[in-house]
Amino acid sequence: MSISRLGKFMVLAAALAIGPAALAQPPTDAPDDGAAFQCSDGSKMVLSFAETGDGIAALVWLHGASYRLDYLPPEPGPVQVAWSDGEHSLTWSPGVRLMWMASDAHLMCGRGEHKH
């Protein structure tokens, strides 16, 4: 399987791994066409995906703002799928752990706890 196909497979696996236990009700002003995840600061992240010519982009709604993050090719190391717009990033790792990084935020959303 090529890296490109492997990356797309991992994105699909991440999307399919979103089970009812990980889903939360989205806030009333959030888009209703995605999966909602509870975050470590008490907020909710709504996540959906869009096909692009270069892979699958992550569409993220968080703290009242929306973001379109492009898929990043996999790097050696632990299994994960990442998206970024250069300023914000979203990383999925097994166990439905989503890590949001921005200049003013570092959040873990979904199942599991984040430890440094």
N, CA, C and O atoms as a MOPAC input file, in Angstrom:
PM7 MOZYME 1SCF
protein

 N      0.85400 1    -1.17500 1     0.00000 1
 C      0.00000 1     0.00000 1     0.00000 1
 C      0.89400 1     1.23000 1     0.00000 1
 O      1.82400 1     1.29500 1     0.80400 1
 N      0.65600 1     2.19700 1    -0.85800 1
 C      1.49000 1     3.38900 1    -0.92700 1
 C      1.24200 1     4.29200 1     0.26500 1
 O      0.22900 1     4.15700 1     0.95100 1
 N      2.16600 1     5.21500 1     0.51800 1
 C      2.01200 1     6.15800 1     1.62400 1
 C      0.73000 1     6.95200 1     1.44800 1
 O     -0.01600 1     7.14900 1     2.40700 1
 N      0.46600 1     7.41300 1     0.22400 1
 C     -0.74300 1     8.18600 1    -0.02900 1
 C     -1.98400 1     7.36900 1     0.28800 1
 O     -2.89800 1     7.85900 1     0.95100 1
 N     -2.02200 1     6.13300 1    -0.17900 1
 C     -3.17800 1     5.27700 1     0.09900 1
 C     -3.23900 1     4.94400 1     1.57800 1
 O     -4.32600 1     4.87900 1     2.15100 1
 N     -2.08000 1     4.73100 1     2.21100 1
 C     -2.04700 1     4.44600 1     3.63300 1
 C     -2.59900 1     5.62200 1     4.41900 1
 O     -3.37900 1     5.43600 1     5.35200 1
 N     -2.19400 1     6.84500 1     4.04500 1
 C     -2.69600 1     8.04100 1     4.73000 1
 C     -4.20000 1     8.16900 1     4.60300 1
 O     -4.88000 1     8.47600 1     5.58200 1
 N     -4.73300 1     7.93600 1     3.40400 1
 C     -6.18600 1     8.01100 1     3.19900 1
 C     -6.88800 1     6.91800 1     3.98900 1
 O     -7.96200 1     7.14300 1     4.54600 1
 N     -6.27900 1     5.72500 1     4.03900 1
 C     -6.84300 1     4.64100 1     4.82300 1
 C     -6.90200 1     5.02700 1     6.29700 1
 O     -7.89700 1     4.75000 1     6.96600 1
 N     -5.84700 1     5.66400 1     6.81400 1
 C     -5.81700 1     6.06600 1     8.22000 1
 C     -6.86800 1     7.11800 1     8.50500 1
 O     -7.48400 1     7.09900 1     9.57000 1
 N     -7.09000 1     8.04700 1     7.56600 1
 C     -8.13900 1     9.05800 1     7.74000 1
 C     -9.49800 1     8.37600 1     7.81100 1
 O    -10.31600 1     8.70000 1     8.67200 1
 N     -9.73600 1     7.43400 1     6.90900 1
 C    -10.99300 1     6.70600 1     6.92000 1
 C    -11.14400 1     5.93000 1     8.21800 1
 O    -12.22500 1     5.91600 1     8.80600 1
 N    -10.07200 1     5.28300 1     8.67400 1
 C    -10.12400 1     4.53200 1     9.93000 1
 C    -10.44500 1     5.46000 1    11.09300 1
 O    -11.21200 1     5.09600 1    11.98400 1
 N     -9.86600 1     6.65500 1    11.09300 1
 C    -10.15500 1     7.62500 1    12.15300 1
 C    -11.61600 1     8.01900 1    12.13200 1
 O    -12.25700 1     8.10400 1    13.18000 1
 N    -12.14800 1     8.26100 1    10.94000 1
 C    -13.55200 1     8.65100 1    10.82300 1
 C    -14.46800 1     7.52600 1    11.27600 1
 O    -15.47600 1     7.78200 1    11.93500 1
 N    -14.13500 1     6.28000 1    10.93400 1
 C    -14.96600 1     5.14800 1    11.31000 1
 C    -14.84300 1     4.80800 1    12.79400 1
 O    -15.74900 1     4.20600 1    13.37000 1
 N    -13.72400 1     5.19200 1    13.41400 1
 C    -13.51100 1     4.89400 1    14.82600 1
 C    -14.35300 1     5.77800 1    15.73100 1
 O    -14.42400 1     5.54500 1    16.93800 1
 N    -14.98200 1     6.77800 1    15.16400 1
 C    -15.80800 1     7.68800 1    15.95500 1
 C    -17.07800 1     6.94600 1    16.32600 1
 O    -18.02100 1     6.87500 1    15.53800 1
 N    -17.09500 1     6.39700 1    17.52100 1
 C    -18.25100 1     5.64200 1    17.97300 1
 C    -19.17100 1     6.49200 1    18.81900 1
 O    -18.82500 1     7.62200 1    19.16600 1
 N    -20.33800 1     5.97000 1    19.15700 1
 C    -21.30700 1     6.73500 1    19.95000 1
 C    -20.74700 1     7.21600 1    21.27700 1
 O    -21.13800 1     8.28000 1    21.75600 1
 N    -19.83600 1     6.45400 1    21.88700 1
 C    -19.28400 1     6.88500 1    23.17800 1
 C    -18.44900 1     8.14300 1    23.04500 1
 O    -18.34400 1     8.91300 1    24.00000 1
 N    -17.84300 1     8.37400 1    21.86700 1
 C    -16.99200 1     9.54200 1    21.67900 1
 C    -17.78700 1    10.76800 1    21.25300 1
 O    -17.29900 1    11.89400 1    21.35300 1
 N    -19.00800 1    10.55200 1    20.78000 1
 C    -19.79300 1    11.65700 1    20.26700 1
 C    -20.50500 1    12.39300 1    21.39100 1
 O    -20.96900 1    11.78300 1    22.35500 1
 N    -20.58300 1    13.67800 1    21.26000 1
 C    -21.32900 1    14.51300 1    22.19400 1
 C    -22.27900 1    15.36800 1    21.37500 1
 O    -22.10800 1    15.48200 1    20.16100 1
 N    -23.24900 1    15.95700 1    21.99400 1
 C    -24.15700 1    16.82600 1    21.27200 1
 C    -23.43900 1    18.13500 1    20.94700 1
 O    -22.84600 1    18.74300 1    21.83800 1
 N    -23.48000 1    18.58300 1    19.68600 1
 C    -22.81300 1    19.83300 1    19.34600 1
 C    -23.55100 1    21.02100 1    19.95400 1
 O    -24.75900 1    20.94700 1    20.17700 1
 N    -22.83900 1    22.11700 1    20.22700 1
 C    -23.50200 1    23.31900 1    20.69400 1
 C    -24.51800 1    23.76900 1    19.64900 1
 O    -24.38700 1    23.43300 1    18.47200 1
 N    -25.51600 1    24.51800 1    20.06500 1
 C    -26.60400 1    24.88500 1    19.15800 1
 C    -26.14400 1    25.73400 1    17.98700 1
 O    -26.78300 1    25.70400 1    16.93600 1
 N    -25.05400 1    26.49400 1    18.12500 1
 C    -24.59300 1    27.32800 1    17.01900 1
 C    -23.49600 1    26.65500 1    16.19200 1
 O    -22.92900 1    27.27700 1    15.29400 1
 N    -23.19900 1    25.40600 1    16.48500 1
 C    -22.19100 1    24.66500 1    15.72500 1
 C    -22.83900 1    24.03300 1    14.50100 1
 O    -24.04700 1    23.79500 1    14.49300 1
 N    -22.04900 1    23.75900 1    13.46900 1
 C    -22.60900 1    23.05400 1    12.31300 1
 C    -23.12200 1    21.68400 1    12.74000 1
 O    -22.57500 1    21.06800 1    13.65400 1
 N    -24.17200 1    21.21200 1    12.07800 1
 C    -24.74900 1    19.93100 1    12.47000 1
 C    -24.34900 1    18.78900 1    11.54600 1
 O    -24.95600 1    17.71900 1    11.59000 1
 N    -23.33600 1    19.00200 1    10.71000 1
 C    -22.91700 1    17.96300 1     9.77900 1
 C    -21.54000 1    17.40100 1    10.11000 1
 O    -20.72300 1    17.17900 1     9.21600 1
 N    -21.28700 1    17.17600 1    11.38100 1
 C    -20.01000 1    16.60700 1    11.78800 1
 C    -20.15900 1    15.88500 1    13.10800 1
 O    -21.23600 1    15.86500 1    13.70400 1
 N    -19.07000 1    15.29200 1    13.55700 1
 C    -19.04600 1    14.61200 1    14.84900 1
 C    -18.53800 1    15.59900 1    15.89100 1
 O    -17.61500 1    16.36800 1    15.62600 1
 N    -19.14000 1    15.57700 1    17.06900 1
 C    -18.73900 1    16.48700 1    18.14300 1
 C    -17.94500 1    15.72500 1    19.19300 1
 O    -18.27500 1    14.59100 1    19.54000 1
 N    -16.89600 1    16.36400 1    19.69000 1
 C    -16.02100 1    15.76400 1    20.69100 1
 C    -15.87500 1    16.71900 1    21.86100 1
 O    -15.70600 1    17.92300 1    21.67200 1
 N    -15.94000 1    16.17900 1    23.07000 1
 C    -15.71500 1    16.96400 1    24.27900 1
 C    -14.22000 1    17.23100 1    24.41100 1
 O    -13.40800 1    16.32600 1    24.21900 1
 N    -13.85100 1    18.47200 1    24.74000 1
 C    -12.44200 1    18.84500 1    24.86600 1
 C    -12.05800 1    19.08300 1    26.31800 1
 O    -12.91600 1    19.26200 1    27.18300 1
 N    -10.76400 1    19.08300 1    26.56700 1
 C    -10.23000 1    19.18200 1    27.92100 1
 C    -10.57400 1    20.49100 1    28.61800 1
 O    -10.54500 1    20.55000 1    29.84800 1
 N    -10.90300 1    21.55200 1    27.86200 1
 C    -11.27300 1    22.82800 1    28.49600 1
 C    -12.78400 1    22.96000 1    28.67500 1
 O    -13.27000 1    24.02500 1    29.05700 1
 N    -13.52800 1    21.89200 1    28.40500 1
 C    -14.98000 1    21.91500 1    28.55100 1
 C    -15.71700 1    22.30700 1    27.28100 1
 O    -16.94300 1    22.21100 1    27.22900 1
 N    -15.00100 1    22.74300 1    26.26200 1
 C    -15.64200 1    23.11800 1    25.00200 1
 C    -15.87700 1    21.87500 1    24.15800 1
 O    -15.47200 1    20.77200 1    24.52400 1
 N    -16.53100 1    22.06800 1    23.03300 1
 C    -16.76400 1    20.97100 1    22.09700 1
 C    -16.16000 1    21.31900 1    20.75100 1
 O    -16.22800 1    22.46200 1    20.29900 1
 N    -15.56700 1    20.31600 1    20.11700 1
 C    -15.01800 1    20.45400 1    18.76400 1
 C    -15.94800 1    19.67700 1    17.83800 1
 O    -16.30800 1    18.53600 1    18.13000 1
 N    -16.33900 1    20.30200 1    16.70900 1
 C    -17.11100 1    19.60400 1    15.69300 1
 C    -16.17700 1    19.37400 1    14.51800 1
 O    -15.52000 1    20.29800 1    14.03800 1
 N    -16.12500 1    18.12400 1    14.05900 1
 C    -15.17800 1    17.71600 1    13.03400 1
 C    -15.90300 1    17.02500 1    11.89300 1
 O    -16.73300 1    16.14300 1    12.11100 1
 N    -15.57800 1    17.43800 1    10.67200 1
 C    -16.04200 1    16.73400 1     9.47700 1
 C    -14.89900 1    16.75800 1     8.47200 1
 O    -13.84500 1    17.33700 1     8.73500 1
 N    -15.10800 1    16.13100 1     7.33000 1
 C    -14.04700 1    16.00900 1     6.33800 1
 C    -14.55400 1    16.41200 1     4.96300 1
 O    -15.74300 1    16.29200 1     4.66900 1
 N    -13.63400 1    16.89600 1     4.11600 1
 C    -13.95800 1    17.26000 1     2.73500 1
 C    -12.87400 1    16.71600 1     1.82900 1
 O    -11.68400 1    16.82400 1     2.12800 1
 N    -13.29400 1    16.12900 1     0.71700 1
 C    -12.34000 1    15.61400 1    -0.27100 1
 C    -11.72900 1    16.79000 1    -1.01900 1
 O    -12.43300 1    17.71400 1    -1.42700 1
 N    -10.40900 1    16.74700 1    -1.19600 1
 C     -9.71000 1    17.75800 1    -1.97900 1
 C     -8.91800 1    17.02300 1    -3.05200 1
 O     -8.87900 1    15.79300 1    -3.05000 1
 N     -8.30500 1    17.73200 1    -3.94100 1
 C     -7.47800 1    17.09500 1    -4.95500 1
 C     -6.24400 1    16.43300 1    -4.38700 1
 O     -5.65300 1    15.56800 1    -5.03500 1
 N     -5.83600 1    16.82600 1    -3.17200 1
 C     -4.61900 1    16.30600 1    -2.55900 1
 C     -4.87900 1    15.41900 1    -1.34500 1
 O     -3.94400 1    15.09800 1    -0.61200 1
 N     -6.10700 1    15.02300 1    -1.12100 1
 C     -6.41400 1    14.18100 1     0.04000 1
 C     -7.70000 1    14.63200 1     0.68900 1
 O     -8.60000 1    15.15000 1     0.02800 1
 N     -7.77600 1    14.43300 1     1.97600 1
 C     -8.97600 1    14.76300 1     2.73100 1
 C     -8.64100 1    15.87600 1     3.71400 1
 O     -7.74400 1    15.72900 1     4.54400 1
 N     -9.36100 1    16.98600 1     3.62100 1
 C     -9.16100 1    18.10800 1     4.53800 1
 C    -10.06700 1    17.92800 1     5.75500 1
 O    -11.17100 1    17.39300 1     5.64900 1
 N     -9.58600 1    18.38200 1     6.90500 1
 C    -10.38600 1    18.38200 1     8.12900 1
 C    -11.07200 1    19.73700 1     8.24100 1
 O    -10.43200 1    20.78100 1     8.11600 1
 N    -12.37300 1    19.70800 1     8.47800 1
 C    -13.14400 1    20.92100 1     8.71700 1
 C    -13.45600 1    20.93600 1    10.20600 1
 O    -14.16000 1    20.06000 1    10.70800 1
 N    -12.92600 1    21.93800 1    10.91400 1
 C    -13.00200 1    21.98400 1    12.37000 1
 C    -13.76400 1    23.21900 1    12.79600 1
 O    -13.52000 1    24.31500 1    12.29000 1
 N    -14.69300 1    23.04400 1    13.73200 1
 C    -15.38800 1    24.16000 1    14.36200 1
 C    -15.04600 1    24.08200 1    15.84000 1
 O    -15.28900 1    23.06400 1    16.48700 1
 N    -14.47800 1    25.16700 1    16.37400 1
 C    -14.04200 1    25.18600 1    17.76600 1
 C    -14.06600 1    26.61700 1    18.27600 1
 O    -13.61200 1    27.53300 1    17.59000 1
 N    -14.59000 1    26.81000 1    19.46400 1
 C    -14.63700 1    28.12800 1    20.10000 1
 C    -15.28400 1    29.18500 1    19.19800 1
 O    -14.85600 1    30.34000 1    19.19200 1
 N    -16.31000 1    28.79700 1    18.43900 1
 C    -17.04000 1    29.74300 1    17.60400 1
 C    -16.38300 1    30.09000 1    16.28300 1
 O    -16.88900 1    30.94800 1    15.55900 1
 N    -15.27200 1    29.45200 1    15.94700 1
 C    -14.58500 1    29.72300 1    14.68000 1
 C    -14.47100 1    28.42300 1    13.89100 1
 O    -14.47300 1    27.33300 1    14.46500 1
 N    -14.37200 1    28.55200 1    12.56500 1
 C    -14.20700 1    27.36000 1    11.73600 1
 C    -12.86300 1    27.41500 1    11.01700 1
 O    -12.34000 1    28.48900 1    10.72000 1
 N    -12.31900 1    26.22800 1    10.74500 1
 C    -11.00400 1    26.09600 1    10.14500 1
 C    -11.04900 1    24.99200 1     9.09100 1
 O    -11.76600 1    24.00400 1     9.25300 1
 N    -10.29400 1    25.15700 1     8.02700 1
 C    -10.09900 1    24.11600 1     7.00700 1
 C     -8.61900 1    23.78200 1     7.02700 1
 O     -7.77900 1    24.61400 1     6.68500 1
 N     -8.30800 1    22.56500 1     7.42900 1
 C     -6.91800 1    22.13200 1     7.58400 1
 C     -6.59700 1    21.07600 1     6.54000 1
 O     -7.32700 1    20.09400 1     6.40200 1
 N     -5.51500 1    21.27200 1     5.81000 1
 C     -5.10700 1    20.32500 1     4.78900 1
 C     -4.40100 1    19.13100 1     5.40700 1
 O     -3.72400 1    19.24700 1     6.42800 1
 N     -4.57100 1    17.99600 1     4.77600 1
 C     -3.93900 1    16.74900 1     5.19700 1
 C     -2.42700 1    16.86400 1     5.06200 1
 O     -1.92100 1    17.38700 1     4.06800 1
 N     -1.70800 1    16.37200 1     6.07100 1
 C     -0.24700 1    16.33800 1     6.04200 1
 C      0.21400 1    14.90800 1     5.80700 1
 O     -0.33000 1    13.98000 1     6.40500 1
 N      1.21000 1    14.71600 1     4.94300 1
 C      1.72700 1    13.36000 1     4.71400 1
 C      2.25200 1    12.76400 1     6.02300 1
 O      2.74500 1    13.49000 1     6.88600 1
 N      2.14400 1    11.44600 1     6.16500 1
 C      2.60400 1    10.80200 1     7.40200 1
 C      4.11500 1    10.93600 1     7.58400 1
 O      4.87500 1    10.99800 1     6.61800 1
 N      4.52100 1    10.97900 1     8.84000 1
 C      5.93300 1    11.01200 1     9.20500 1
 C      6.26400 1     9.73700 1     9.95700 1
 O      5.37300 1     9.10500 1    10.52400 1
 N      7.52500 1     9.35300 1     9.96800 1
 C      7.90400 1     8.16400 1    10.74600 1
 C      7.58600 1     8.38900 1    12.22700 1
 O      7.65000 1     9.51400 1    12.72200 1
 N      7.25200 1     7.33000 1    12.90800 1
 C      6.95600 1     7.43000 1    14.33300 1
 C      5.61500 1     6.80700 1    14.64700 1
 O      5.12000 1     5.96700 1    13.89500 1
 N      5.02200 1     7.22100 1    15.76700 1
 C      3.74800 1     6.64600 1    16.18000 1
 C      2.66900 1     6.88600 1    15.11100 1
 O      2.71500 1     7.87300 1    14.37700 1
 N      1.70400 1     5.96700 1    15.04200 1
 C      0.60400 1     6.09200 1    14.08800 1
 C     -0.22900 1     7.31000 1    14.44200 1
 O     -0.70000 1     7.44700 1    15.57000 1
 N     -0.40400 1     8.18600 1    13.47400 1
 C     -1.24700 1     9.36600 1    13.65000 1
 C     -1.57400 1     9.95200 1    12.28400 1
 O     -0.88400 1     9.69600 1    11.29700 1
 N     -2.62800 1    10.73400 1    12.24900 1
 C     -3.02400 1    11.45100 1    11.04400 1
 C     -3.07200 1    12.91900 1    11.43400 1
 O     -3.61600 1    13.26600 1    12.48200 1
 N     -2.50300 1    13.79300 1    10.59000 1
 C     -2.42100 1    15.21200 1    10.94400 1
 C     -2.89900 1    16.08700 1     9.79600 1
 O     -2.77000 1    15.74500 1     8.62100 1
 N     -3.45400 1    17.22900 1    10.18300 1
 C     -3.90200 1    18.25600 1     9.24800 1
 C     -3.40800 1    19.59600 1     9.77900 1
 O     -3.24000 1    19.76100 1    10.98700 1
 N     -3.17400 1    20.55900 1     8.88100 1
 C     -2.71900 1    21.87500 1     9.32300 1
 C     -3.01600 1    22.92000 1     8.26200 1
 O     -3.10100 1    22.61700 1     7.07200 1
 N     -3.17400 1    24.16000 1     8.71900 1
 C     -3.26500 1    25.30100 1     7.80300 1
 C     -2.03300 1    26.19000 1     7.94700 1
 O     -2.00500 1    27.30100 1     7.41700 1
 N     -1.01700 1    25.70900 1     8.65900 1
 C      0.20400 1    26.46900 1     8.89800 1
 C      0.18900 1    27.19800 1    10.22300 1
 O      1.24700 1    27.48100 1    10.78600 1
 N     -0.99400 1    27.50900 1    10.73100 1
 C     -1.13100 1    28.20200 1    12.01300 1
 C     -1.78900 1    27.31500 1    13.06800 1
 O     -1.45600 1    27.40100 1    14.25000 1
 N     -2.71300 1    26.47100 1    12.64300 1
 C     -3.43600 1    25.56000 1    13.52100 1
 C     -3.17300 1    24.14100 1    13.04900 1
 O     -2.92400 1    23.90600 1    11.86700 1
 N     -3.22800 1    23.20200 1    13.97200 1
 C     -3.07500 1    21.80500 1    13.56200 1
 C     -4.01400 1    20.92300 1    14.36600 1
 O     -4.38800 1    21.23600 1    15.49600 1
 N     -4.37600 1    19.82600 1    13.75300 1
 C     -5.19600 1    18.80600 1    14.38500 1
 C     -4.50600 1    17.47800 1    14.13700 1
 O     -4.16700 1    17.14800 1    13.00100 1
 N     -4.29900 1    16.72100 1    15.19600 1
 C     -3.65000 1    15.42600 1    15.08600 1
 C     -4.55900 1    14.37300 1    15.68600 1
 O     -5.01500 1    14.51500 1    16.82100 1
 N     -4.82800 1    13.30400 1    14.92200 1
 C     -5.60100 1    12.16700 1    15.41400 1
 C     -4.63300 1    11.04500 1    15.71800 1
 O     -3.72500 1    10.75900 1    14.93900 1
 N     -4.84000 1    10.40900 1    16.86800 1
 C     -4.06800 1     9.21900 1    17.20100 1
 C     -5.03600 1     8.14600 1    17.68300 1
 O     -6.16100 1     8.46600 1    18.06400 1
 N     -4.62900 1     6.88900 1    17.67400 1
 C     -5.53200 1     5.79400 1    18.06300 1
 C     -6.19100 1     6.04000 1    19.41400 1
 O     -5.62000 1     6.67800 1    20.29900 1
 N     -7.39200 1     5.52300 1    19.54900 1
 C     -8.16000 1     5.71600 1    20.77600 1
 C     -9.06100 1     6.92400 1    20.67800 1
 O     -9.60200 1     7.37200 1    21.68900 1
 N     -9.23300 1     7.45600 1    19.49500 1
 C    -10.01900 1     8.66500 1    19.23700 1
 C     -9.51800 1     9.79300 1    20.12600 1
 O    -10.25700 1    10.36200 1    20.93000 1
 N     -8.25500 1    10.09000 1    19.95400 1
 C     -7.64800 1    11.23300 1    20.63000 1
 C     -7.36200 1    12.28200 1    19.57500 1
 O     -6.63800 1    12.02300 1    18.61400 1
 N     -7.91800 1    13.44100 1    19.75000 1
 C     -7.70700 1    14.55200 1    18.83600 1
 C     -6.96800 1    15.64400 1    19.59300 1
 O     -7.40800 1    16.07100 1    20.66100 1
 N     -5.84400 1    16.09900 1    19.04300 1
 C     -5.07400 1    17.16500 1    19.68100 1
 C     -5.12900 1    18.39400 1    18.78200 1
 O     -4.73500 1    18.33800 1    17.61700 1
 N     -5.62100 1    19.51100 1    19.33100 1
 C     -5.71600 1    20.78800 1    18.62300 1
 C     -4.58900 1    21.66800 1    19.11800 1
 O     -4.41200 1    21.85000 1    20.32200 1
 N     -3.82400 1    22.21700 1    18.17700 1
 C     -2.73500 1    23.11700 1    18.53300 1
 C     -2.91000 1    24.43300 1    17.79800 1
 O     -3.13400 1    24.45200 1    16.58800 1
 N     -2.80800 1    25.52200 1    18.52500 1
 C     -2.81900 1    26.86700 1    17.97100 1
 C     -1.93400 1    27.71500 1    18.87400 1
 O     -1.50600 1    27.25500 1    19.93300 1
 N     -1.66000 1    28.93700 1    18.46700 1
 C     -0.78200 1    29.78000 1    19.28200 1
 C     -1.35500 1    30.02400 1    20.67300 1
 O     -0.60400 1    30.23700 1    21.62400 1
 N     -2.67700 1    29.99400 1    20.79600 1
 C     -3.30500 1    30.28400 1    22.07700 1
 C     -4.00500 1    29.08800 1    22.71400 1
 O     -4.69900 1    29.24700 1    23.71800 1
 N     -3.83400 1    27.88900 1    22.14300 1
 C     -4.55700 1    26.73700 1    22.68800 1
 C     -3.82300 1    25.43200 1    22.42100 1
 O     -3.16200 1    25.26100 1    21.39600 1
 N     -3.95800 1    24.52600 1    23.36700 1
 C     -3.48800 1    23.14500 1    23.23200 1
 C     -4.56500 1    22.30900 1    23.90900 1
 O     -4.62700 1    22.23800 1    25.13700 1
 N     -5.41200 1    21.67900 1    23.10600 1
 C     -6.54600 1    20.94900 1    23.64600 1
 C     -6.50700 1    19.49100 1    23.23900 1
 O     -6.03300 1    19.15200 1    22.15500 1
 N     -7.00000 1    18.64000 1    24.10000 1
 C     -7.24500 1    17.24200 1    23.78200 1
 C     -8.75200 1    17.06200 1    23.77100 1
 O     -9.45500 1    17.51800 1    24.67200 1
 N     -9.23600 1    16.38700 1    22.73500 1
 C    -10.66200 1    16.17400 1    22.58700 1
 C    -10.90500 1    14.71100 1    22.24900 1
 O    -10.04700 1    14.05800 1    21.65500 1
 N    -12.06200 1    14.19900 1    22.62000 1
 C    -12.41000 1    12.80700 1    22.33500 1
 C    -12.23200 1    11.95000 1    23.54900 1
 O    -12.44800 1    12.39600 1    24.67600 1
 N    -11.83200 1    10.69800 1    23.32400 1
 C    -11.61900 1     9.75100 1    24.42300 1
 C    -10.16900 1     9.77600 1    24.86800 1
 O     -9.27800 1    10.12900 1    24.09700 1
 N     -9.94500 1     9.40700 1    26.09400 1
 C     -8.57600 1     9.28900 1    26.58700 1
 C     -8.07800 1    10.59400 1    27.17300 1
 O     -8.67800 1    11.65300 1    26.98700 1
 N     -6.98300 1    10.49500 1    27.87400 1
 C     -6.37900 1    11.66200 1    28.49800 1
 C     -5.04900 1    11.94700 1    27.83900 1
 O     -4.38900 1    11.04300 1    27.32800 1
 N     -4.65800 1    13.21500 1    27.85400 1
 C     -3.38300 1    13.63300 1    27.28900 1
 C     -2.38700 1    13.85800 1    28.40500 1
 O     -2.68100 1    14.54900 1    29.38100 1
 N     -1.23100 1    13.28600 1    28.26600 1
 C     -0.18600 1    13.44200 1    29.29600 1
 C      1.10100 1    13.83300 1    28.62000 1
 O      1.44700 1    13.28600 1    27.57200 1
 N      1.81500 1    14.77000 1    29.20400 1
 C      3.14100 1    15.16700 1    28.68800 1
 C      4.20300 1    14.41700 1    29.42900 1
 O      5.39000 1    14.59700 1    29.15700 1

